[in-house]
Amino acid sequence: MKNISKKIIIGNWKMNLSYKDSVILGKKIINNLKGKRIKNEVVILPDFSALSSISQIIKKPLVLGAQDIAKNKLGAYTGEVSLESLKQLNCSYILIGHSERRQYFFDDEMIADKMKNVLENSNITPILCIGETLGQKRSGKTLLVLEKQIKTAFSKVGKLTNKKIIIAYEPVWAIGTGRIITVADAIVIHKKIKSLVEKICHNNLPKELGIIYGGSININNFSNFKDCSDISGLLIGGTSLKAGDFLNIVNNF
Ligand code: PEP
């Protein structure tokens, strides 16, 4: 199992912007990066309503991803968005199991099926989000929680040996709170996540694995996470809504 070849910066816009504002932000980022040589992979995750418009104007080096995916293939599943559509919109990445989905939309139960759907039916890279709550951290359960989340996510997947997978370690207590993990703690946990994947997928390891950090990253703290071989990139929420700040991170990580 290799590390992903380029570090990756991902902007998760969540449901913070309307369709029109998403297109405006998308255009700012696209125009700024168009034709530039960026050493990192740069991904934006607009909401579903904006994917189609942005997919028509997006230019390399920027690539597109989706914030979620249906667990089923096409069919009578009102309100869901299919993998087939995301393939047609040239999504390169799909977020699975973000803590807000786990908390508000009961995604825990569906994560294994979503991972299976993406990995078995596309070449799209899943970004699996894992992380402990403050209560779990305080009671010393972080590693147990992460192990359970990884075990569940990989419980239904088929052959992984030709697949690339990103795991985003996002402590729930750090998302949108302004509280941030120390780099030393992040490194310890990232190493542990890698060894958990090795244990859980032992004879079926993904070809490439990237373990990235997310939670209250901003322009004042992102550089602390730079140049750490165990931290393959960043998943950025709030700060990715400000084009200037996001681009600053993209250009300097
Ligand atoms: C996120 O929701 O994935 C995230 C990292 O949010 P924020 O950067 O706002 O903490």
PDB file of C-alpha atoms and ligand atoms in Angstrom:
ATOM      1  CA  MET A   1       0.000   0.000   0.000  1.00  0.00           C
ATOM      2  CA  LYS A   2       1.497   3.315  -1.133  1.00  0.00           C
ATOM      3  CA  ASN A   3       0.800   6.797   0.127  1.00  0.00           C
ATOM      4  CA  ILE A   4      -1.133   8.930  -2.359  1.00  0.00           C
ATOM      5  CA  SER A   5       1.380  10.559  -4.677  1.00  0.00           C
ATOM      6  CA  LYS A   6       0.231  14.181  -4.186  1.00  0.00           C
ATOM      7  CA  LYS A   7      -1.050  15.861  -1.045  1.00  0.00           C
ATOM      8  CA  ILE A   8      -4.697  16.793  -1.327  1.00  0.00           C
ATOM      9  CA  ILE A   9      -6.645  19.893  -0.255  1.00  0.00           C
ATOM     10  CA  ILE A  10     -10.422  19.489  -0.215  1.00  0.00           C
ATOM     11  CA  GLY A  11     -12.990  22.265   0.253  1.00  0.00           C
ATOM     12  CA  ASN A  12     -16.286  21.032   1.700  1.00  0.00           C
ATOM     13  CA  TRP A  13     -18.906  23.730   1.116  1.00  0.00           C
ATOM     14  CA  LYS A  14     -21.619  21.720   2.908  1.00  0.00           C
ATOM     15  CA  MET A  15     -25.047  23.401   2.494  1.00  0.00           C
ATOM     16  CA  ASN A  16     -23.652  26.850   3.281  1.00  0.00           C
ATOM     17  CA  LEU A  17     -24.242  28.399  -0.129  1.00  0.00           C
ATOM     18  CA  SER A  18     -27.200  28.743  -2.466  1.00  0.00           C
ATOM     19  CA  TYR A  19     -26.885  27.417  -6.012  1.00  0.00           C
ATOM     20  CA  LYS A  20     -26.010  30.885  -7.361  1.00  0.00           C
ATOM     21  CA  ASP A  21     -23.454  31.633  -4.663  1.00  0.00           C
ATOM     22  CA  SER A  22     -21.846  28.235  -5.207  1.00  0.00           C
ATOM     23  CA  VAL A  23     -21.353  29.008  -8.892  1.00  0.00           C
ATOM     24  CA  ILE A  24     -19.881  32.425  -8.029  1.00  0.00           C
ATOM     25  CA  LEU A  25     -17.399  30.874  -5.575  1.00  0.00           C
ATOM     26  CA  GLY A  26     -16.626  28.069  -8.037  1.00  0.00           C
ATOM     27  CA  LYS A  27     -15.829  30.593 -10.786  1.00  0.00           C
ATOM     28  CA  LYS A  28     -13.489  32.570  -8.516  1.00  0.00           C
ATOM     29  CA  ILE A  29     -11.492  29.469  -7.622  1.00  0.00           C
ATOM     30  CA  ILE A  30     -11.516  28.052 -11.163  1.00  0.00           C
ATOM     31  CA  ASN A  31     -10.343  31.337 -12.697  1.00  0.00           C
ATOM     32  CA  ASN A  32      -7.596  31.752 -10.167  1.00  0.00           C
ATOM     33  CA  LEU A  33      -6.185  28.245 -10.596  1.00  0.00           C
ATOM     34  CA  LYS A  34      -6.793  27.814 -14.351  1.00  0.00           C
ATOM     35  CA  GLY A  35      -3.622  26.648 -16.102  1.00  0.00           C
ATOM     36  CA  LYS A  36      -1.497  26.958 -12.936  1.00  0.00           C
ATOM     37  CA  ARG A  37       0.906  24.233 -11.879  1.00  0.00           C
ATOM     38  CA  ILE A  38      -0.088  23.303  -8.352  1.00  0.00           C
ATOM     39  CA  LYS A  39       1.849  20.595  -6.553  1.00  0.00           C
ATOM     40  CA  ASN A  40      -1.197  19.454  -4.561  1.00  0.00           C
ATOM     41  CA  GLU A  41      -4.444  17.870  -5.733  1.00  0.00           C
ATOM     42  CA  VAL A  42      -7.245  20.422  -5.182  1.00  0.00           C
ATOM     43  CA  VAL A  43     -10.871  19.363  -4.831  1.00  0.00           C
ATOM     44  CA  ILE A  44     -14.104  21.273  -4.236  1.00  0.00           C
ATOM     45  CA  LEU A  45     -17.300  19.697  -2.926  1.00  0.00           C
ATOM     46  CA  PRO A  46     -20.276  21.948  -3.810  1.00  0.00           C
ATOM     47  CA  ASP A  47     -23.797  20.873  -2.891  1.00  0.00           C
ATOM     48  CA  PHE A  48     -25.672  18.631  -5.341  1.00  0.00           C
ATOM     49  CA  SER A  49     -27.609  21.502  -6.947  1.00  0.00           C
ATOM     50  CA  ALA A  50     -24.404  23.190  -8.124  1.00  0.00           C
ATOM     51  CA  LEU A  51     -22.484  20.132  -9.347  1.00  0.00           C
ATOM     52  CA  SER A  52     -23.807  20.205 -12.883  1.00  0.00           C
ATOM     53  CA  SER A  53     -23.103  23.910 -13.529  1.00  0.00           C
ATOM     54  CA  ILE A  54     -19.660  23.743 -11.952  1.00  0.00           C
ATOM     55  CA  SER A  55     -18.775  20.540 -13.786  1.00  0.00           C
ATOM     56  CA  GLN A  56     -19.306  22.395 -17.083  1.00  0.00           C
ATOM     57  CA  ILE A  57     -16.799  25.135 -16.249  1.00  0.00           C
ATOM     58  CA  ILE A  58     -14.264  23.439 -13.992  1.00  0.00           C
ATOM     59  CA  LYS A  59     -10.701  23.344 -15.299  1.00  0.00           C
ATOM     60  CA  LYS A  60      -7.592  21.473 -14.235  1.00  0.00           C
ATOM     61  CA  PRO A  61      -5.875  21.494 -11.809  1.00  0.00           C
ATOM     62  CA  LEU A  62      -9.142  21.831  -9.864  1.00  0.00           C
ATOM     63  CA  VAL A  63     -11.332  18.719  -9.635  1.00  0.00           C
ATOM     64  CA  LEU A  64     -14.862  18.102  -8.493  1.00  0.00           C
ATOM     65  CA  GLY A  65     -16.314  15.893  -5.793  1.00  0.00           C
ATOM     66  CA  ALA A  66     -19.686  15.236  -4.158  1.00  0.00           C
ATOM     67  CA  GLN A  67     -20.624  15.513  -0.488  1.00  0.00           C
ATOM     68  CA  ASP A  68     -22.469  12.202  -0.359  1.00  0.00           C
ATOM     69  CA  ILE A  69     -23.810   9.318  -2.446  1.00  0.00           C
ATOM     70  CA  ALA A  70     -26.788   6.982  -2.436  1.00  0.00           C
ATOM     71  CA  LYS A  71     -26.104   3.480  -1.211  1.00  0.00           C
ATOM     72  CA  ASN A  72     -28.242   2.008  -3.997  1.00  0.00           C
ATOM     73  CA  LYS A  73     -27.928   2.025  -7.758  1.00  0.00           C
ATOM     74  CA  LEU A  74     -30.583   3.774  -9.895  1.00  0.00           C
ATOM     75  CA  GLY A  75     -34.141   3.164  -8.713  1.00  0.00           C
ATOM     76  CA  ALA A  76     -37.110   4.312  -6.671  1.00  0.00           C
ATOM     77  CA  TYR A  77     -35.189   6.147  -3.922  1.00  0.00           C
ATOM     78  CA  THR A  78     -36.787   9.591  -3.673  1.00  0.00           C
ATOM     79  CA  GLY A  79     -34.408  12.380  -2.765  1.00  0.00           C
ATOM     80  CA  GLU A  80     -31.201  10.450  -3.399  1.00  0.00           C
ATOM     81  CA  VAL A  81     -28.467  11.145  -5.975  1.00  0.00           C
ATOM     82  CA  SER A  82     -27.001   8.198  -7.856  1.00  0.00           C
ATOM     83  CA  LEU A  83     -23.423   7.200  -8.485  1.00  0.00           C
ATOM     84  CA  GLU A  84     -24.283   7.102 -12.190  1.00  0.00           C
ATOM     85  CA  SER A  85     -25.109  10.831 -12.169  1.00  0.00           C
ATOM     86  CA  LEU A  86     -21.947  11.684 -10.252  1.00  0.00           C
ATOM     87  CA  LYS A  87     -19.902   9.768 -12.819  1.00  0.00           C
ATOM     88  CA  GLN A  88     -21.563  11.705 -15.643  1.00  0.00           C
ATOM     89  CA  LEU A  89     -20.737  14.973 -13.852  1.00  0.00           C
ATOM     90  CA  ASN A  90     -17.060  13.933 -13.746  1.00  0.00           C
ATOM     91  CA  CYS A  91     -16.810  13.762  -9.984  1.00  0.00           C
ATOM     92  CA  SER A  92     -13.404  12.405  -9.016  1.00  0.00           C
ATOM     93  CA  TYR A  93     -14.142  12.093  -5.291  1.00  0.00           C
ATOM     94  CA  ILE A  94     -17.136  11.323  -3.061  1.00  0.00           C
ATOM     95  CA  LEU A  95     -17.313  12.098   0.648  1.00  0.00           C
ATOM     96  CA  ILE A  96     -18.734   9.249   2.723  1.00  0.00           C
ATOM     97  CA  GLY A  97     -19.711   9.351   6.384  1.00  0.00           C
ATOM     98  CA  HIS A  98     -19.110  13.007   7.204  1.00  0.00           C
ATOM     99  CA  SER A  99     -19.853  13.485  10.915  1.00  0.00           C
ATOM    100  CA  GLU A 100     -22.788  15.779  10.089  1.00  0.00           C
ATOM    101  CA  ARG A 101     -24.316  12.992   7.986  1.00  0.00           C
ATOM    102  CA  ARG A 102     -23.646  10.491  10.762  1.00  0.00           C
ATOM    103  CA  GLN A 103     -25.207  12.840  13.352  1.00  0.00           C
ATOM    104  CA  TYR A 104     -28.273  14.185  11.536  1.00  0.00           C
ATOM    105  CA  PHE A 105     -29.018  11.620   8.839  1.00  0.00           C
ATOM    106  CA  PHE A 106     -28.117   8.301  10.483  1.00  0.00           C
ATOM    107  CA  ASP A 107     -25.434   7.518   7.913  1.00  0.00           C
ATOM    108  CA  ASP A 108     -23.624   5.126  10.248  1.00  0.00           C
ATOM    109  CA  GLU A 109     -25.915   2.341   9.108  1.00  0.00           C
ATOM    110  CA  MET A 110     -25.279   2.977   5.418  1.00  0.00           C
ATOM    111  CA  ILE A 111     -21.564   3.633   5.250  1.00  0.00           C
ATOM    112  CA  ALA A 112     -20.586   0.090   4.327  1.00  0.00           C
ATOM    113  CA  ASP A 113     -23.088   0.087   1.443  1.00  0.00           C
ATOM    114  CA  LYS A 114     -21.971   3.515   0.213  1.00  0.00           C
ATOM    115  CA  MET A 115     -18.301   2.461   0.232  1.00  0.00           C
ATOM    116  CA  LYS A 116     -19.220  -0.742  -1.607  1.00  0.00           C
ATOM    117  CA  ASN A 117     -21.283   1.132  -4.193  1.00  0.00           C
ATOM    118  CA  VAL A 118     -18.520   3.615  -5.010  1.00  0.00           C
ATOM    119  CA  LEU A 119     -15.640   1.140  -4.975  1.00  0.00           C
ATOM    120  CA  GLU A 120     -17.375  -1.624  -6.929  1.00  0.00           C
ATOM    121  CA  ASN A 121     -19.115   0.493  -9.527  1.00  0.00           C
ATOM    122  CA  SER A 122     -16.743   3.348 -10.332  1.00  0.00           C
ATOM    123  CA  ASN A 123     -13.190   4.607 -10.363  1.00  0.00           C
ATOM    124  CA  ILE A 124     -14.189   7.500  -8.134  1.00  0.00           C
ATOM    125  CA  THR A 125     -12.107   7.837  -4.960  1.00  0.00           C
ATOM    126  CA  PRO A 126     -14.078   7.664  -1.708  1.00  0.00           C
ATOM    127  CA  ILE A 127     -13.131  10.081   1.072  1.00  0.00           C
ATOM    128  CA  LEU A 128     -14.160   8.199   4.209  1.00  0.00           C
ATOM    129  CA  CYS A 129     -14.642  10.513   7.199  1.00  0.00           C
ATOM    130  CA  ILE A 130     -13.999   9.174  10.680  1.00  0.00           C
ATOM    131  CA  GLY A 131     -13.581  10.810  14.067  1.00  0.00           C
ATOM    132  CA  GLU A 132     -14.546  10.737  17.710  1.00  0.00           C
ATOM    133  CA  THR A 133     -16.845  13.048  19.654  1.00  0.00           C
ATOM    134  CA  LEU A 134     -15.627  15.085  22.618  1.00  0.00           C
ATOM    135  CA  GLY A 135     -17.285  12.650  25.037  1.00  0.00           C
ATOM    136  CA  GLN A 136     -15.568   9.680  23.385  1.00  0.00           C
ATOM    137  CA  LYS A 137     -12.219  11.494  23.493  1.00  0.00           C
ATOM    138  CA  ARG A 138     -12.647  12.388  27.169  1.00  0.00           C
ATOM    139  CA  SER A 139     -13.465   8.816  28.072  1.00  0.00           C
ATOM    140  CA  GLY A 140     -10.368   7.541  26.257  1.00  0.00           C
ATOM    141  CA  LYS A 141     -12.325   5.799  23.506  1.00  0.00           C
ATOM    142  CA  THR A 142     -10.825   7.540  20.447  1.00  0.00           C
ATOM    143  CA  LEU A 143      -8.970   4.539  19.053  1.00  0.00           C
ATOM    144  CA  LEU A 144     -11.843   2.145  19.719  1.00  0.00           C
ATOM    145  CA  VAL A 145     -14.235   4.459  17.887  1.00  0.00           C
ATOM    146  CA  LEU A 146     -11.892   4.831  14.915  1.00  0.00           C
ATOM    147  CA  GLU A 147     -11.356   1.079  14.712  1.00  0.00           C
ATOM    148  CA  LYS A 148     -15.100   0.436  14.699  1.00  0.00           C
ATOM    149  CA  GLN A 149     -15.700   3.096  12.044  1.00  0.00           C
ATOM    150  CA  ILE A 150     -12.963   1.695   9.784  1.00  0.00           C
ATOM    151  CA  LYS A 151     -14.117  -1.912  10.285  1.00  0.00           C
ATOM    152  CA  THR A 152     -17.688  -0.999   9.382  1.00  0.00           C
ATOM    153  CA  ALA A 153     -16.690   1.042   6.338  1.00  0.00           C
ATOM    154  CA  PHE A 154     -14.643  -1.807   4.878  1.00  0.00           C
ATOM    155  CA  SER A 155     -17.007  -4.613   5.884  1.00  0.00           C
ATOM    156  CA  LYS A 156     -18.680  -5.023   2.495  1.00  0.00           C
ATOM    157  CA  VAL A 157     -16.071  -3.880  -0.016  1.00  0.00           C
ATOM    158  CA  GLY A 158     -14.640  -6.231  -2.652  1.00  0.00           C
ATOM    159  CA  LYS A 159     -11.155  -6.152  -4.091  1.00  0.00           C
ATOM    160  CA  LEU A 160      -9.235  -3.032  -3.031  1.00  0.00           C
ATOM    161  CA  THR A 161      -5.820  -3.775  -4.453  1.00  0.00           C
ATOM    162  CA  ASN A 162      -6.301  -1.479  -7.463  1.00  0.00           C
ATOM    163  CA  LYS A 163      -8.117   1.261  -5.528  1.00  0.00           C
ATOM    164  CA  LYS A 164      -7.202   4.628  -4.079  1.00  0.00           C
ATOM    165  CA  ILE A 165      -8.858   5.592  -0.803  1.00  0.00           C
ATOM    166  CA  ILE A 166      -8.710   8.758   1.269  1.00  0.00           C
ATOM    167  CA  ILE A 167      -9.494   8.646   4.982  1.00  0.00           C
ATOM    168  CA  ALA A 168     -10.256  12.018   6.534  1.00  0.00           C
ATOM    169  CA  TYR A 169      -9.616  12.029  10.261  1.00  0.00           C
ATOM    170  CA  GLU A 170     -11.998  14.676  11.542  1.00  0.00           C
ATOM    171  CA  PRO A 171     -12.438  14.775  15.310  1.00  0.00           C
ATOM    172  CA  VAL A 172     -16.058  15.853  15.757  1.00  0.00           C
ATOM    173  CA  TRP A 173     -15.040  18.235  18.562  1.00  0.00           C
ATOM    174  CA  ALA A 174     -12.816  20.115  16.093  1.00  0.00           C
ATOM    175  CA  ILE A 175     -15.342  20.574  13.272  1.00  0.00           C
ATOM    176  CA  GLY A 176     -16.551  24.154  13.053  1.00  0.00           C
ATOM    177  CA  THR A 177     -15.576  24.845  16.674  1.00  0.00           C
ATOM    178  CA  GLY A 178     -12.261  26.672  16.356  1.00  0.00           C
ATOM    179  CA  ARG A 179     -10.671  23.930  18.488  1.00  0.00           C
ATOM    180  CA  ILE A 180      -7.867  22.152  16.750  1.00  0.00           C
ATOM    181  CA  ILE A 181      -5.794  19.067  17.383  1.00  0.00           C
ATOM    182  CA  THR A 182      -2.072  19.429  18.011  1.00  0.00           C
ATOM    183  CA  VAL A 183       0.088  18.285  15.127  1.00  0.00           C
ATOM    184  CA  ALA A 184       1.803  15.772  17.416  1.00  0.00           C
ATOM    185  CA  ASP A 185      -1.547  14.194  18.343  1.00  0.00           C
ATOM    186  CA  ALA A 186      -2.685  14.190  14.710  1.00  0.00           C
ATOM    187  CA  ILE A 187       0.489  12.350  13.680  1.00  0.00           C
ATOM    188  CA  VAL A 188       0.007   9.689  16.370  1.00  0.00           C
ATOM    189  CA  ILE A 189      -3.600   9.130  15.302  1.00  0.00           C
ATOM    190  CA  HIS A 190      -2.810   9.107  11.578  1.00  0.00           C
ATOM    191  CA  LYS A 191      -0.146   6.426  12.126  1.00  0.00           C
ATOM    192  CA  LYS A 192      -2.676   4.430  14.135  1.00  0.00           C
ATOM    193  CA  ILE A 193      -5.303   4.774  11.383  1.00  0.00           C
ATOM    194  CA  LYS A 194      -2.805   3.434   8.859  1.00  0.00           C
ATOM    195  CA  SER A 195      -2.044   0.434  11.036  1.00  0.00           C
ATOM    196  CA  LEU A 196      -5.768  -0.175  11.593  1.00  0.00           C
ATOM    197  CA  VAL A 197      -6.313  -0.240   7.823  1.00  0.00           C
ATOM    198  CA  GLU A 198      -3.393  -2.670   7.506  1.00  0.00           C
ATOM    199  CA  LYS A 199      -4.920  -4.885  10.190  1.00  0.00           C
ATOM    200  CA  ILE A 200      -8.500  -4.745   8.913  1.00  0.00           C
ATOM    201  CA  CYS A 201      -7.762  -5.070   5.180  1.00  0.00           C
ATOM    202  CA  HIS A 202      -4.627  -7.207   5.699  1.00  0.00           C
ATOM    203  CA  ASN A 203      -4.620  -9.282   2.494  1.00  0.00           C
ATOM    204  CA  ASN A 204      -6.700  -6.801   0.509  1.00  0.00           C
ATOM    205  CA  LEU A 205      -4.899  -3.492   0.989  1.00  0.00           C
ATOM    206  CA  PRO A 206      -5.809  -0.532  -1.199  1.00  0.00           C
ATOM    207  CA  LYS A 207      -3.228   0.365  -3.812  1.00  0.00           C
ATOM    208  CA  GLU A 208      -3.005   3.928  -2.465  1.00  0.00           C
ATOM    209  CA  LEU A 209      -4.102   5.384   0.855  1.00  0.00           C
ATOM    210  CA  GLY A 210      -4.096   9.024   1.932  1.00  0.00           C
ATOM    211  CA  ILE A 211      -4.887   9.995   5.519  1.00  0.00           C
ATOM    212  CA  ILE A 212      -5.842  13.645   5.779  1.00  0.00           C
ATOM    213  CA  TYR A 213      -6.885  15.903   8.665  1.00  0.00           C
ATOM    214  CA  GLY A 214     -10.016  18.039   8.987  1.00  0.00           C
ATOM    215  CA  GLY A 215     -11.411  20.312  11.696  1.00  0.00           C
ATOM    216  CA  SER A 216     -11.145  24.111  12.087  1.00  0.00           C
ATOM    217  CA  ILE A 217      -8.309  24.564   9.602  1.00  0.00           C
ATOM    218  CA  ASN A 218      -7.744  28.222   8.744  1.00  0.00           C
ATOM    219  CA  ILE A 219      -5.049  30.440   7.265  1.00  0.00           C
ATOM    220  CA  ASN A 220      -3.319  30.817  10.631  1.00  0.00           C
ATOM    221  CA  ASN A 221      -2.970  27.136  11.483  1.00  0.00           C
ATOM    222  CA  PHE A 222      -2.794  25.154   8.200  1.00  0.00           C
ATOM    223  CA  SER A 223       0.982  25.455   7.862  1.00  0.00           C
ATOM    224  CA  ASN A 224       1.473  23.545  11.137  1.00  0.00           C
ATOM    225  CA  PHE A 225       0.241  20.459   9.270  1.00  0.00           C
ATOM    226  CA  LYS A 226       2.548  20.983   6.303  1.00  0.00           C
ATOM    227  CA  ASP A 227       5.588  18.810   5.674  1.00  0.00           C
ATOM    228  CA  CYS A 228       4.330  15.938   7.852  1.00  0.00           C
ATOM    229  CA  SER A 229       4.613  12.728   5.880  1.00  0.00           C
ATOM    230  CA  ASP A 230       1.792  11.181   7.933  1.00  0.00           C
ATOM    231  CA  ILE A 231      -0.644  13.976   7.014  1.00  0.00           C
ATOM    232  CA  SER A 232      -1.483  13.684   3.330  1.00  0.00           C
ATOM    233  CA  GLY A 233      -3.693  16.735   3.127  1.00  0.00           C
ATOM    234  CA  LEU A 234      -6.554  18.733   4.607  1.00  0.00           C
ATOM    235  CA  LEU A 235     -10.346  18.671   4.517  1.00  0.00           C
ATOM    236  CA  ILE A 236     -11.541  22.236   5.002  1.00  0.00           C
ATOM    237  CA  GLY A 237     -15.078  23.392   5.781  1.00  0.00           C
ATOM    238  CA  GLY A 238     -15.702  27.022   6.808  1.00  0.00           C
ATOM    239  CA  THR A 239     -12.420  28.390   5.477  1.00  0.00           C
ATOM    240  CA  SER A 240     -13.067  26.907   2.019  1.00  0.00           C
ATOM    241  CA  LEU A 241     -15.977  29.342   1.589  1.00  0.00           C
ATOM    242  CA  LYS A 242     -13.554  32.279   1.375  1.00  0.00           C
ATOM    243  CA  ALA A 243     -11.877  32.035  -2.020  1.00  0.00           C
ATOM    244  CA  GLY A 244      -8.818  34.054  -0.929  1.00  0.00           C
ATOM    245  CA  ASP A 245      -8.168  31.975   2.185  1.00  0.00           C
ATOM    246  CA  PHE A 246      -8.769  28.675   0.403  1.00  0.00           C
ATOM    247  CA  LEU A 247      -6.407  29.651  -2.424  1.00  0.00           C
ATOM    248  CA  ASN A 248      -3.801  30.787   0.083  1.00  0.00           C
ATOM    249  CA  ILE A 249      -3.870  27.308   1.632  1.00  0.00           C
ATOM    250  CA  VAL A 250      -3.892  25.595  -1.773  1.00  0.00           C
ATOM    251  CA  ASN A 251      -0.845  27.573  -2.894  1.00  0.00           C
ATOM    252  CA  ASN A 252       1.139  27.257   0.320  1.00  0.00           C
ATOM    253  CA  PHE A 253       0.421  23.817   1.752  1.00  0.00           C
TER     254      PHE A 253
HETATM  255  C1  PEP B   1     -15.685  19.685   7.853  1.00  0.00           C
HETATM  256  O1  PEP B   1     -16.880  19.849   8.094  1.00  0.00           O
HETATM  257  O2  PEP B   1     -15.319  18.720   7.174  1.00  0.00           O
HETATM  258  C2  PEP B   1     -14.744  20.644   8.405  1.00  0.00           C
HETATM  259  C3  PEP B   1     -13.492  20.295   8.456  1.00  0.00           C
HETATM  260  O3  PEP B   1     -15.270  21.829   8.837  1.00  0.00           O
HETATM  261  P1  PEP B   1     -14.464  23.065   9.459  1.00  0.00           P
HETATM  262  O4  PEP B   1     -13.222  23.248   8.640  1.00  0.00           O
HETATM  263  O5  PEP B   1     -15.403  24.215   9.314  1.00  0.00           O
HETATM  264  O6  PEP B   1     -14.163  22.718  10.865  1.00  0.00           O
END
